Amino acid sequence: MNPEQEEMKVTEEDMQATAVHDEHSNEADNDASASEACSGTQTAGEGNRADESNPLHTELQQAKEQAEEHYQRYLRTQADFDNFRRRTMKEKEDLAKYASAKVVTELLPVLDNFERALATGQEASETDSFVKGVDMIFRQIQQVMEQEGVQPMNAVGEPFNPEYHQAIMQVESDEYEEGIVVEEVQKGYMLKDKVLRPAMVKVSG
């Protein structure tokens, strides 16, 4: 074997040795990377378990659940309130719309009697029966009003009171002292404790 062949043989052996060394180095690096990855994964898992066992994490989770429960309860309460408000408004509208239904129903028989009285007055020659019929109807109306709490005022002889009386004239009077109602031009009415219509009166001056 000549010197050139020996040199080439040595060079090939060196290259093979270098390749083997590099292969072992790559395997070692891969093993180290895999080991680090496993170690990182294990550390993350341990961290999650540590967070779950942390009292602060438990309290935070409970607080979130309570907040959600309170929010749902608020939504239900709001919905109930909206339904109640709509129902109350509807009841008020119906009350205002049909508030006079009871009184009108009670006055219908009075209207019937008026029609009968007018028919009788046109046919009868005597006026006494007609007057009695009208008087009966008037008393019937008074009865309906009293049942509803409507009462006439007694103004004559009472001191003038602007809350109950509407003065239309001041007159001289020997019977009453100054500031006393001497005559009632139009009767006033009370609805229980409220003035339904003030009395139109003349007052002594």
mmCIF file of C-alpha atoms in Angstrom, residues 152-161 164-166 176 180-188 198-202:
data_model
loop_
_atom_site.group_PDB
_atom_site.id
_atom_site.type_symbol
_atom_site.label_atom_id
_atom_site.label_comp_id
_atom_site.label_asym_id
_atom_site.label_seq_id
_atom_site.Cartn_x
_atom_site.Cartn_y
_atom_site.Cartn_z
ATOM 1 C CA PRO A 152 -126.903 67.581 49.941
ATOM 2 C CA MET A 153 -125.429 70.482 51.889
ATOM 3 C CA ASN A 154 -127.447 72.502 54.375
ATOM 4 C CA ALA A 155 -126.168 75.974 53.517
ATOM 5 C CA VAL A 156 -128.881 78.399 54.631
ATOM 6 C CA GLY A 157 -128.165 79.880 58.077
ATOM 7 C CA GLU A 158 -124.553 78.673 58.009
ATOM 8 C CA PRO A 159 -121.540 81.020 58.064
ATOM 9 C CA PHE A 160 -120.153 81.568 54.585
ATOM 10 C CA ASN A 161 -117.283 79.158 53.865
ATOM 11 C CA TYR A 164 -118.312 74.781 50.608
ATOM 12 C CA HIS A 165 -120.075 77.843 49.230
ATOM 13 C CA GLN A 166 -119.856 79.922 46.068
ATOM 14 C CA TYR A 176 -129.157 87.133 59.653
ATOM 15 C CA ILE A 180 -124.315 84.292 56.853
ATOM 16 C CA VAL A 181 -125.827 82.372 53.941
ATOM 17 C CA VAL A 182 -129.367 83.702 53.550
ATOM 18 C CA GLU A 183 -130.451 81.923 50.362
ATOM 19 C CA GLU A 184 -129.417 78.882 48.363
ATOM 20 C CA VAL A 185 -129.633 79.383 44.590
ATOM 21 C CA GLN A 186 -128.237 75.975 43.677
ATOM 22 C CA LYS A 187 -127.845 73.111 46.101
ATOM 23 C CA GLY A 188 -124.376 71.847 46.877
ATOM 24 C CA PRO A 198 -120.214 73.811 46.129
ATOM 25 C CA ALA A 199 -123.509 75.471 46.833
ATOM 26 C CA MET A 200 -124.304 78.708 44.975
ATOM 27 C CA VAL A 201 -125.551 81.098 47.672
ATOM 28 C CA LYS A 202 -126.448 84.641 48.608
#
